[in-house]
XYZ file of C-alpha atoms in Angstrom:
562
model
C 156.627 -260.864 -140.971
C 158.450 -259.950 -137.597
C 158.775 -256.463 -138.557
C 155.154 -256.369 -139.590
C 154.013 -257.606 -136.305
C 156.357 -255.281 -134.403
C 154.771 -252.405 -136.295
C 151.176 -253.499 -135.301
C 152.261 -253.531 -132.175
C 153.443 -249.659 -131.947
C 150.541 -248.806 -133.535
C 148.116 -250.586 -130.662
C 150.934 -249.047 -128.238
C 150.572 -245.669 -129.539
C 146.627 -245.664 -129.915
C 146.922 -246.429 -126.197
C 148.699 -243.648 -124.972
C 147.073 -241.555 -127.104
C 143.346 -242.234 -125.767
C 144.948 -242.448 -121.865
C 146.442 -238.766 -122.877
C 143.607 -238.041 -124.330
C 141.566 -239.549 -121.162
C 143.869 -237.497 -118.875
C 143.374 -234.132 -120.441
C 139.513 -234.671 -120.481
C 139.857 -235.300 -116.855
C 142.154 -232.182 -115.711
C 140.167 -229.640 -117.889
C 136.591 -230.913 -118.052
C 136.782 -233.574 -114.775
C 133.210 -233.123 -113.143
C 131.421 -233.955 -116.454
C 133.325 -236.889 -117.342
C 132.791 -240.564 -115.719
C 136.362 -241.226 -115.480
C 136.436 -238.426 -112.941
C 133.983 -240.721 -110.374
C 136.893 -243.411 -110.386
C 138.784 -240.862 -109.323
C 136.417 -239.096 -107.060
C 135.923 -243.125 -105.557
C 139.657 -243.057 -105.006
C 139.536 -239.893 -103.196
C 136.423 -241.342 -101.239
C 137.889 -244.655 -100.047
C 141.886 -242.683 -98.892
C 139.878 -239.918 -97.077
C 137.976 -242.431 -95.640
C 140.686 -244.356 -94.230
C 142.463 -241.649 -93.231
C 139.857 -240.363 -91.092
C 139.267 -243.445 -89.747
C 143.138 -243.654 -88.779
C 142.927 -240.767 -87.366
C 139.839 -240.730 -84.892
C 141.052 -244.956 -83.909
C 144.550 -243.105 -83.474
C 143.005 -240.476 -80.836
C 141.189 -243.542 -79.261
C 144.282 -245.609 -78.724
C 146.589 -243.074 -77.880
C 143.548 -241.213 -75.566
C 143.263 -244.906 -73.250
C 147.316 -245.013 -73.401
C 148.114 -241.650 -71.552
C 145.433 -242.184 -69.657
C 144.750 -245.275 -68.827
C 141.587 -245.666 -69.715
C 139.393 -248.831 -71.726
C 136.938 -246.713 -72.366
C 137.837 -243.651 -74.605
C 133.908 -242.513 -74.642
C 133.460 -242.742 -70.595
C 137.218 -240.290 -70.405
C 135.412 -237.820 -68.209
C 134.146 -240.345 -65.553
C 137.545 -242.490 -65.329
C 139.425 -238.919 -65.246
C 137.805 -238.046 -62.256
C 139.393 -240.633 -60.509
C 142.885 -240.086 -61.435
C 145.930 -238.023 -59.297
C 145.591 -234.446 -60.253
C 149.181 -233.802 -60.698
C 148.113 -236.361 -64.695
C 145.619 -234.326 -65.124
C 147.310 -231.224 -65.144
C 150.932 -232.122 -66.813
C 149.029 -233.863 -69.550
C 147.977 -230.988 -71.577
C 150.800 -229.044 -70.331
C 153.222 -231.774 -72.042
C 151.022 -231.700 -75.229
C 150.906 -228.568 -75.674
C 154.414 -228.100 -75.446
C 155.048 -230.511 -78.213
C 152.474 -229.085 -80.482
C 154.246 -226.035 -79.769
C 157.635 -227.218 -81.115
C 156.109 -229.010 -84.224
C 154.062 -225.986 -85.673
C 157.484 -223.671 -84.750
C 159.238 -225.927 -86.668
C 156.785 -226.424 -89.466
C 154.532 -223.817 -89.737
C 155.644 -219.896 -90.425
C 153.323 -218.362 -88.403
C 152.592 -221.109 -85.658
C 149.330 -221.596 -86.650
C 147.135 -224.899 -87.005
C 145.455 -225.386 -90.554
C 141.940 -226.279 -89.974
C 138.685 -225.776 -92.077
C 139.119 -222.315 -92.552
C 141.332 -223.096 -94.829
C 140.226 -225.229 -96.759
C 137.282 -222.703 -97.808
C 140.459 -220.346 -98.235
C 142.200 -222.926 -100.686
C 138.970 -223.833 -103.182
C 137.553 -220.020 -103.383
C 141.341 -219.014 -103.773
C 143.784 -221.508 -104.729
C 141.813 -223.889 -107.427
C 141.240 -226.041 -104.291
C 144.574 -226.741 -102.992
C 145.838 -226.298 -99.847
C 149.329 -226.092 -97.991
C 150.691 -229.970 -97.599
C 153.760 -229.620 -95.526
C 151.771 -227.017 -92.786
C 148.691 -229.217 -92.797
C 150.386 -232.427 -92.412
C 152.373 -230.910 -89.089
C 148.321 -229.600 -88.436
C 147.028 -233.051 -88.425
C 149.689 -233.917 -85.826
C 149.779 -230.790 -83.963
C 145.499 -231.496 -83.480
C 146.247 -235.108 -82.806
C 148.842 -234.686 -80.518
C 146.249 -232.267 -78.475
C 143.336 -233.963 -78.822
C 145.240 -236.837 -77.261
C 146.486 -235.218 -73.659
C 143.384 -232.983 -73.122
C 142.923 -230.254 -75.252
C 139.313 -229.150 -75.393
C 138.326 -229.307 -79.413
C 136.819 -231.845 -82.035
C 138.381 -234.143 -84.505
C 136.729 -232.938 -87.305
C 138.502 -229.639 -88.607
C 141.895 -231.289 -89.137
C 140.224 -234.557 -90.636
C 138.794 -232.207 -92.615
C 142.103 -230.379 -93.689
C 144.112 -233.589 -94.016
C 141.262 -234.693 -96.464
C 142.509 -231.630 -98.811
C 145.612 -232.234 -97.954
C 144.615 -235.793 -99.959
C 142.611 -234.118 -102.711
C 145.780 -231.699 -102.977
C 148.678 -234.522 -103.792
C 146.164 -236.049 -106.233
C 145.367 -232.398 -108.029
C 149.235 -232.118 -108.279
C 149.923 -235.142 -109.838
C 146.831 -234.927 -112.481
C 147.429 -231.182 -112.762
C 143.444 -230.200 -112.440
C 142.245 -227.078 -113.202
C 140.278 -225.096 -111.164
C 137.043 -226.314 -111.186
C 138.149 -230.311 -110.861
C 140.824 -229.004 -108.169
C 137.699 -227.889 -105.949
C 135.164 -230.727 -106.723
C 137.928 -232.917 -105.941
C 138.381 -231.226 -103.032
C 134.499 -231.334 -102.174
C 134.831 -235.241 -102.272
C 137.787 -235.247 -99.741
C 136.011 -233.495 -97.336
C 132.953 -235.395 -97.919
C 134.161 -238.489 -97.473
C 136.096 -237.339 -94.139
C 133.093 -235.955 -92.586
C 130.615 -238.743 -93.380
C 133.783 -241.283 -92.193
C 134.047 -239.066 -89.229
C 130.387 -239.148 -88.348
C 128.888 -242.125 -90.559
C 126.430 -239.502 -92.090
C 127.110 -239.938 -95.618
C 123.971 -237.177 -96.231
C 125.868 -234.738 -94.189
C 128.898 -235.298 -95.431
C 127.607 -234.543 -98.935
C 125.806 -231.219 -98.000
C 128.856 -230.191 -95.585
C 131.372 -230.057 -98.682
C 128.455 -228.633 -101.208
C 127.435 -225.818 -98.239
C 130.940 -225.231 -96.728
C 133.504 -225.944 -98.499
C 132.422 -224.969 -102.268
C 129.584 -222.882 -100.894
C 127.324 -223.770 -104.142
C 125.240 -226.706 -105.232
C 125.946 -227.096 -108.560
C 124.940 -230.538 -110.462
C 128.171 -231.420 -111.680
C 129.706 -231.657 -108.472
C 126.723 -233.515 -106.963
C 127.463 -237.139 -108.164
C 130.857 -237.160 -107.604
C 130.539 -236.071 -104.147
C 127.863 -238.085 -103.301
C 130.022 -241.105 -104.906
C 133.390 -240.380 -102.187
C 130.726 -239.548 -99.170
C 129.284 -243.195 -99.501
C 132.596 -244.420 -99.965
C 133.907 -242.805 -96.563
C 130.581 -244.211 -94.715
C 131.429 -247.668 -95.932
C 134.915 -247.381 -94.367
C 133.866 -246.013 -91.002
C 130.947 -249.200 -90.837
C 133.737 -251.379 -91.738
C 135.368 -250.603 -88.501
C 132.530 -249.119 -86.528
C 129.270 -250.714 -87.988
C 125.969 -249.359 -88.832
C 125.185 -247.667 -85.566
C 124.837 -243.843 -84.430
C 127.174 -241.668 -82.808
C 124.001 -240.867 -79.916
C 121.871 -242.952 -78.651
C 118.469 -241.763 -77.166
C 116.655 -243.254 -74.911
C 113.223 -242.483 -75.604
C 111.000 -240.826 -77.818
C 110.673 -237.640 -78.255
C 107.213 -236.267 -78.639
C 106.314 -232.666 -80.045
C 103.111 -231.387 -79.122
C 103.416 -229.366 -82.619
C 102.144 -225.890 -82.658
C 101.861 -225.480 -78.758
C 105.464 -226.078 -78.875
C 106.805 -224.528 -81.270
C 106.949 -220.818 -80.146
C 109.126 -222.433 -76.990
C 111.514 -223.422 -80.125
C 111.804 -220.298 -81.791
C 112.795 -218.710 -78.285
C 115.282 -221.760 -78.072
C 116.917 -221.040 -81.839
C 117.206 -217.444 -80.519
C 119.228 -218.190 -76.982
C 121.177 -220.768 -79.451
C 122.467 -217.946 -81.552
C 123.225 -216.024 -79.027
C 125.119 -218.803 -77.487
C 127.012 -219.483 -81.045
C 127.929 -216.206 -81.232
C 129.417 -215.927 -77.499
C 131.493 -219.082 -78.396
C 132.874 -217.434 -81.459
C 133.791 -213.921 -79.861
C 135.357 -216.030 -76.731
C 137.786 -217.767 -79.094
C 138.566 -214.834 -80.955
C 138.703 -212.541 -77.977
C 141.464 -215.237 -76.041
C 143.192 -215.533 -79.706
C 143.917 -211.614 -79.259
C 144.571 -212.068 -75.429
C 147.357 -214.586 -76.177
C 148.697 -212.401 -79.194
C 149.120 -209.410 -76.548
C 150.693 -211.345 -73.774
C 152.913 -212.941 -75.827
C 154.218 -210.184 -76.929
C 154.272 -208.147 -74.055
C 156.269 -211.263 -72.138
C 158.137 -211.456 -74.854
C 157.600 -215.469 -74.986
C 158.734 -217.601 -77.658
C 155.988 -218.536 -80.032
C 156.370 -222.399 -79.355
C 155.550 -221.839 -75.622
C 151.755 -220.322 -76.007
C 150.324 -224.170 -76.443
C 152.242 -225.348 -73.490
C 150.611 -222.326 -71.247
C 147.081 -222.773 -72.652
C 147.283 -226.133 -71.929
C 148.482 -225.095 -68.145
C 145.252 -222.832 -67.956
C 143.359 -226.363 -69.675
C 144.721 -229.109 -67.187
C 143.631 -226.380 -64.079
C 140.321 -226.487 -64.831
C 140.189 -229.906 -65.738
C 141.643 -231.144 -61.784
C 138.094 -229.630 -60.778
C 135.789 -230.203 -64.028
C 137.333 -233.254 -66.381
C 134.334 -232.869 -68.505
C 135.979 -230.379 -70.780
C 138.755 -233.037 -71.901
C 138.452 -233.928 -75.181
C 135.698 -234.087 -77.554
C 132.941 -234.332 -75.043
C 130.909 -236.650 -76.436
C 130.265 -238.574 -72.858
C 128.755 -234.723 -71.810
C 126.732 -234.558 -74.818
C 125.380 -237.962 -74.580
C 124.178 -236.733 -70.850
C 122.823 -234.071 -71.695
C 120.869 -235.931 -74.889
C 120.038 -238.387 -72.651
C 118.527 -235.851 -69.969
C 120.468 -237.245 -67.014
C 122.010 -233.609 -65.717
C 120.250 -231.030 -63.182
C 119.929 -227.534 -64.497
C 122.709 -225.728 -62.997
C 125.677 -228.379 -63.984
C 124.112 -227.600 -67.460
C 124.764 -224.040 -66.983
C 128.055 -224.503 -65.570
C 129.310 -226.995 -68.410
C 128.373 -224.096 -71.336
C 130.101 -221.651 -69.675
C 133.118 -223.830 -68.815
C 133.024 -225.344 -72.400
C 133.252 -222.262 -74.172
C 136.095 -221.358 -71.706
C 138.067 -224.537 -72.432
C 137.367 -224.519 -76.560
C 138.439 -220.689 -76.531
C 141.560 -221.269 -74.456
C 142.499 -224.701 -76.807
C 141.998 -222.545 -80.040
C 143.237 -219.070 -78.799
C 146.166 -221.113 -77.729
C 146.912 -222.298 -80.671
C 146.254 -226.133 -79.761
C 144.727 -227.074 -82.977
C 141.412 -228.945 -83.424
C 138.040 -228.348 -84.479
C 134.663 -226.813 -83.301
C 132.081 -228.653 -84.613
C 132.044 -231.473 -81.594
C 132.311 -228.468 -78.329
C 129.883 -226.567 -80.388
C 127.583 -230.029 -80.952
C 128.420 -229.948 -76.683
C 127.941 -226.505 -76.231
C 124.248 -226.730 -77.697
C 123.050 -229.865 -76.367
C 123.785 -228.247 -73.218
C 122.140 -225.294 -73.842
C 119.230 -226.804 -75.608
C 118.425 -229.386 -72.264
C 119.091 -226.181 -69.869
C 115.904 -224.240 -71.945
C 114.137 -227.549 -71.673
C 114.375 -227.976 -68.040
C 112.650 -224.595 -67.669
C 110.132 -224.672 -70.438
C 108.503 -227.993 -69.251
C 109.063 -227.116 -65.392
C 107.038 -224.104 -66.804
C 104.782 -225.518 -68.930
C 104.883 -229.137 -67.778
C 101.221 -230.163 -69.732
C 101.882 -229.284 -72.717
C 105.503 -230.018 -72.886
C 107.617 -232.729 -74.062
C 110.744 -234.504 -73.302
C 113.678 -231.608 -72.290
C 116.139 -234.228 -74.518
C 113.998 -233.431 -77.324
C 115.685 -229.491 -76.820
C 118.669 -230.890 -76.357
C 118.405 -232.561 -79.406
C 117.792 -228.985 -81.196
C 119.881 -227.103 -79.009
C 123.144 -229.109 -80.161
C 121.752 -228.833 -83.946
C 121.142 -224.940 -83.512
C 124.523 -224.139 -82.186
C 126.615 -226.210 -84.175
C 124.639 -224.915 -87.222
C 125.026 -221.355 -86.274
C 128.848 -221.528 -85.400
C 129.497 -223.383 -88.844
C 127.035 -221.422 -90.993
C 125.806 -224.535 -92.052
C 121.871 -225.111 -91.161
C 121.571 -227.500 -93.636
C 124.216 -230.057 -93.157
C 123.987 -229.590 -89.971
C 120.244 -230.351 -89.300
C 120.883 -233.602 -91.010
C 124.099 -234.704 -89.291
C 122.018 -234.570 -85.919
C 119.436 -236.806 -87.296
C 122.156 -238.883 -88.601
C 124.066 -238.554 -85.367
C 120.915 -239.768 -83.237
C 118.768 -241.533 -85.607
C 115.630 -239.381 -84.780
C 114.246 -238.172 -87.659
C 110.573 -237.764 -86.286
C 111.588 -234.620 -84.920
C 112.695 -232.808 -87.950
C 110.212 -230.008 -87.339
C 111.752 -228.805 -83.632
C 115.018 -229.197 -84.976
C 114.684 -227.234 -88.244
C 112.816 -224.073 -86.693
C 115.701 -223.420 -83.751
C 118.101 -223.949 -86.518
C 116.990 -221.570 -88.831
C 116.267 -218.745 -86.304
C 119.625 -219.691 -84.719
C 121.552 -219.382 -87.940
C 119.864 -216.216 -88.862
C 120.554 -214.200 -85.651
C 124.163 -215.110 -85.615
C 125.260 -214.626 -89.161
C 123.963 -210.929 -88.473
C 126.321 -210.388 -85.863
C 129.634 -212.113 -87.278
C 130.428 -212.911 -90.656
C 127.968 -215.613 -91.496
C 130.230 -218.501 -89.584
C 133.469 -218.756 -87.165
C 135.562 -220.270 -90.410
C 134.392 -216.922 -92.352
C 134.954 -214.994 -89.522
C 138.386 -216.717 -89.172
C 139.400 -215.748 -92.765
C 138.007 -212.178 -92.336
C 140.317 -211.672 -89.634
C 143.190 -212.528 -92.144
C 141.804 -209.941 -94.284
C 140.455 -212.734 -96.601
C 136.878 -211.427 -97.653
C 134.830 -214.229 -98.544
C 131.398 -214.101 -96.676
C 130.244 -211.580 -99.170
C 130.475 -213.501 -102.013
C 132.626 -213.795 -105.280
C 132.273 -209.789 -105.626
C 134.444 -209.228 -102.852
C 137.047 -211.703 -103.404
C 137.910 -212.303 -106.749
C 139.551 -209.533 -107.271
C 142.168 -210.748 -104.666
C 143.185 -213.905 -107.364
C 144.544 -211.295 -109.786
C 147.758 -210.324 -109.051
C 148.096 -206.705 -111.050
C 151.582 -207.791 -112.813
C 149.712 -210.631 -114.608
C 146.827 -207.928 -115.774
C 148.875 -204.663 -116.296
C 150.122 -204.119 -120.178
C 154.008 -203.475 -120.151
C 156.205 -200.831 -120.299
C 157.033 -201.490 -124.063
C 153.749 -202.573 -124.984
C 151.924 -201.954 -127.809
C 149.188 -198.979 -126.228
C 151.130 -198.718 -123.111
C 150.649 -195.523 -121.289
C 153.079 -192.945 -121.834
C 156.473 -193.253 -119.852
C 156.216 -189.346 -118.910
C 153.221 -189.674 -117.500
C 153.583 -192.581 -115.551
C 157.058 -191.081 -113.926
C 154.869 -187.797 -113.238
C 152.394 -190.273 -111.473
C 155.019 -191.973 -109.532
C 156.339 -188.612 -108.476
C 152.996 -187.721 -107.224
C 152.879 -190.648 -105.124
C 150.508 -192.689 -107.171
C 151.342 -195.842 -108.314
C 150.919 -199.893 -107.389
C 153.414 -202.402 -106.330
C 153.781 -205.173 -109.122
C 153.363 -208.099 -106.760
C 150.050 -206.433 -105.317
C 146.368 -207.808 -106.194
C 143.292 -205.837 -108.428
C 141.935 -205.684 -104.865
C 145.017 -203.132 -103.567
C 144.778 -201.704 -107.174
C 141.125 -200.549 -107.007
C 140.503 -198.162 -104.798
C 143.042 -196.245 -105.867
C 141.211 -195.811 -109.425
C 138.156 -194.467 -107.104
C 140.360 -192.166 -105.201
C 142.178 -190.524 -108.148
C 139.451 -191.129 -110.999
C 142.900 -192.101 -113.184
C 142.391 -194.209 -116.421
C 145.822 -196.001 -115.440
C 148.334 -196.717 -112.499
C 151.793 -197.118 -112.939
C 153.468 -200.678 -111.965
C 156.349 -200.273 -110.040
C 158.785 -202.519 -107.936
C 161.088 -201.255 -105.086
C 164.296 -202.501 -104.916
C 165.475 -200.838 -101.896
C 165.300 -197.199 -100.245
C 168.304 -196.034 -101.961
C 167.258 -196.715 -105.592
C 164.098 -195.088 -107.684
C 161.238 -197.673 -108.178
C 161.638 -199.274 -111.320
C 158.805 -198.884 -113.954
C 157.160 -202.421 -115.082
C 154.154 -200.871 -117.310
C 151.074 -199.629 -116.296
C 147.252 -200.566 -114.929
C 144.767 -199.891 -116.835
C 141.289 -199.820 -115.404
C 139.353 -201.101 -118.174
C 141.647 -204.261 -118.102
C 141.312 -204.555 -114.391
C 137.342 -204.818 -114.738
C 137.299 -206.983 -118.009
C 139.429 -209.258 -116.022
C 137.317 -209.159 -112.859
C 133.700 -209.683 -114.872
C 135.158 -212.354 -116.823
C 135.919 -213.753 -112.938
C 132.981 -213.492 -112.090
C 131.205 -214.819 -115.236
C 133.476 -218.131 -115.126
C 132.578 -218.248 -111.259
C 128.636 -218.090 -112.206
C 129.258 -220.933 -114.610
C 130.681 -223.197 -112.498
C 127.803 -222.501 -109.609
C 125.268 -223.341 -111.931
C 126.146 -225.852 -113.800
């Protein structure tokens, strides 16, 4: 009888792990369509949430301890007040430590932001690097905390994959649950970030996996709410802005003055994006020239940061007290002017210096700034048939923000979550779209795109010109003692003439050279060292290479509309 029962026991036992396994593998291969992949995508939701929320209460706490302030969102005004000689060795201390931390952790010194994360799902199945975006997180915190000029959001945003990553490892996803469950990381970060669950949805669909497909839509949506819940648990149901009045539109009078804003706002985007770029290459060639050790470039760009800051404190930080002034309408014209110009000075010498932090809150600055500058003029212009100047402030910070992320829709409704004015949609939409189009003509549809362009990773023109960069051309090639390999002779005849590929090369070094010598195959080779002849691993064939890249690109048109 004992035995009997023991045996019913293993049985139940056994039918249990099998349907878990069984529950497991439906999850890793098929996650998005199954609803044990929401638990999971609620897990993600409520971690990314909190750690969001850890991190922006961290910035507070540590922000009013060095210095010595109550009052985290009024930093500017109780700044102003305080010895110069804080003001300056602040940054300069920060930086220095960020320094050390990404020389220590990071091979190239560089801070992980959201740039990579758009890297990691069109690339790497939606992972990302853990150990260099952890010492990211810290290096951003760290500078965000003693006066670097930049916004919380890109390394939330990072640290969220970072999350997503961990949990892809341990599950072993495949590719299309590694970047939904990388969508719902960054969801939930930015709508825990911003309380703006909507945004927060669209930012990961529009960004990050740069499709809107319906499987990833619930799931998504699921870990966005679930990162707004945890931000209202600590910061309730209120908005990041609040305006003072309403705005009025007088509708299609007004809206040509729009249009001419969205324009000036592109422009603006794209100056912001050059600047950072241009003092990234600045810092490259000095550093070089000097001969200056790698972890001292954050220390000296926070020198340059705590300068400016004796004389203009406004650039500390995030900037939302600056915004919320100029939302608010209470600055003149010129210190309008003069905040742009020094704001796009500040963010480009934080992120050319290799600080760490995000754009999305200077750029948010940047615009509102902009956007209450045009107003001023227009209804000093125009004053009867004119509205409120906040109300282009309001559409100014939308238009920039939108046009330096390449994100117009997300980011039209993260303002009206920001601000809670959703009755003027119409003003906002129109200087967001024109914005948006004039500046993703003139750099590569955003500054993250633009970011990975300059690493020679091609993804603002689509699957096309990327995929073929996943292939690596040993895992495609046919062997050197395959069945229909090409013919030793030739290929040694080939190598002689100087063509061949490297084996650890991608279908994306491999192709042109098809073009250039109109062969049906390459030769693999691998090169030891000088002294020895390559050795032969097989051979390239081009009709492999392109079954392998349409197949890419069918599986990648799948999983965008499904």
């Amino acid at each position: 009888m004992k035995t009997e029962k023991t045996s019913f026991l293993k049985v139940q036992v056994d039918g249990f792990r099998a349907e878990v396994s069984k529950a497991w593998r439906l999850v890793r291969s098929q996650g998005p369509s199954q609803v044990q992949f929401w638990f999971i995508a609620l897990l993600i939701g409520v971690v990314a949430g909190f750690v969001a929320l850890l991190f922006r209460m961290g910035i507070e706490n540590l922000q009013a301890w060095a210095y010595g302030t109550d009052d985290v969102n009024q930093l500017h005004s109780f700044a102003a007040g305080l010895d110069w000689w804080i003001i300056l060795l602040l940054p300069i201390f920060g930086g220095l430590v960020v320094g050390l931390i990404l020389h220590h952790f990071t091979e190239d010194a560089r801070v992980r932001s959201v740039g990579d994360v758009i890297e990691g799902s069109a690339l790497e199945n939606g992972r990302v690097e853990v150990k260099q975006g952890l010492a990211s997180a810290v290096a951003s915190f760290i500078t965000l905390c003693t006066g670097g000029s930049s916004g919380r959001e890109g390394p939330v945003v990072h640290l969220a994959a970072v999350v997503s990553t961990t949990i892809c490892r341990i599950i072993r996803a495949d590719g299309i649950t590694g970047r939904d469950l990388l969508g719902c990381a960054v969801a939930a970060a930015v709508s825990a970030s911003f309380n703006a669950p909507i945004a927060g949805a669209l930012f990961a669909l529009e960004v990050v996996l740069r499709h809107f497909a319906v499987h990833a839509f619930a799931p998504i949506v699921i870990a966005s709410a679930a990162g707004t819940v945890i931000n209202r648990l600590a910061y309730g149901d209120v908005t990041e802005f609040v305006l003072p009045t309403d705005n009025f539109l007088a509708f299609y009078v007004e809206l040509p003055a729009f249009i001419m804003l969205g324009i000036l706002c592109g422009l603006v985007a794209v100056v912001l994006i050059r600047a950072i770029f241009w003092v990234e290459d600045l810092g490259t060639t000095l550093q070089n020239k000097l001969r200056m050790h790698r972890a001292l470039r954050p220390a000296m760009a926070g020198a340059l940061l705590g300068g400016i800051a004796i004389f203009f404190p406004h650039i500390i930080g995030v900037g939302y007290e600056t915004t919320s002034l100029a939302l608010t309408g209470q600055l003149v014209l010129h210190e309008a002017v003069i905040f742009v110009i020094l704001k796009i000075i500040a963010v480009s010498i934080t992120m050319g210096g290799r600080m760490g932090g995000g754009v999305f809150s200077p750029a948010m600055m940047v615009g509102a700034l902009t956007g209450l500058a045009f107003g001023i003029v227009a209804t000093g212009i125009f004053p009867t048939v004119s509205g409120e100047e906040t109300l282009y402030a309001l559409a100014g910070m939308g238009a920039v923000a939108a046009a330096v992320l390449g994100a117009p829709i997300s980011t039209t409704l993260i303002v009206f979550e920001l601000t809670g004015d959703w009755q003027t949609g119409l003003a906002v939409m129109v200087s967001v779209s024109i914005s948006t189009a004039i500046s993703s003509r003139m750099v590569d549809m955003s500054f993250f795109l633009t970011q990975l362009e300059r690493r020679n990773v091609h993804l603002a023109a689509g699957p096309q010109a990327y995929l073929l960069a996943t292939f690596k051309v040993a895992s495609v090639m046919r062997a050197a003692d395959a069945p229909r390999a090409a013919p030793r002779e030739e290929c040694w005849d080939m190598i002689r003439d100087g063509i061949c590929v490297d084996g650890n090369a991608t279908l994306e070094q491999a192709m042109p050279i098809f073009d250039a010598t109109n062969a049906a195959f390459i030769p693999v080779v691998v090169f030891r060292n000088d002294d020895e002849p390559p050795e032969l691993w097989g051979a390239l064939f081009q009709v492999d290479a392109l079954r392998a890249f349409n197949r890419a690109l069918a599986a990648t048109a799948a999983e965008e509309h499904s």
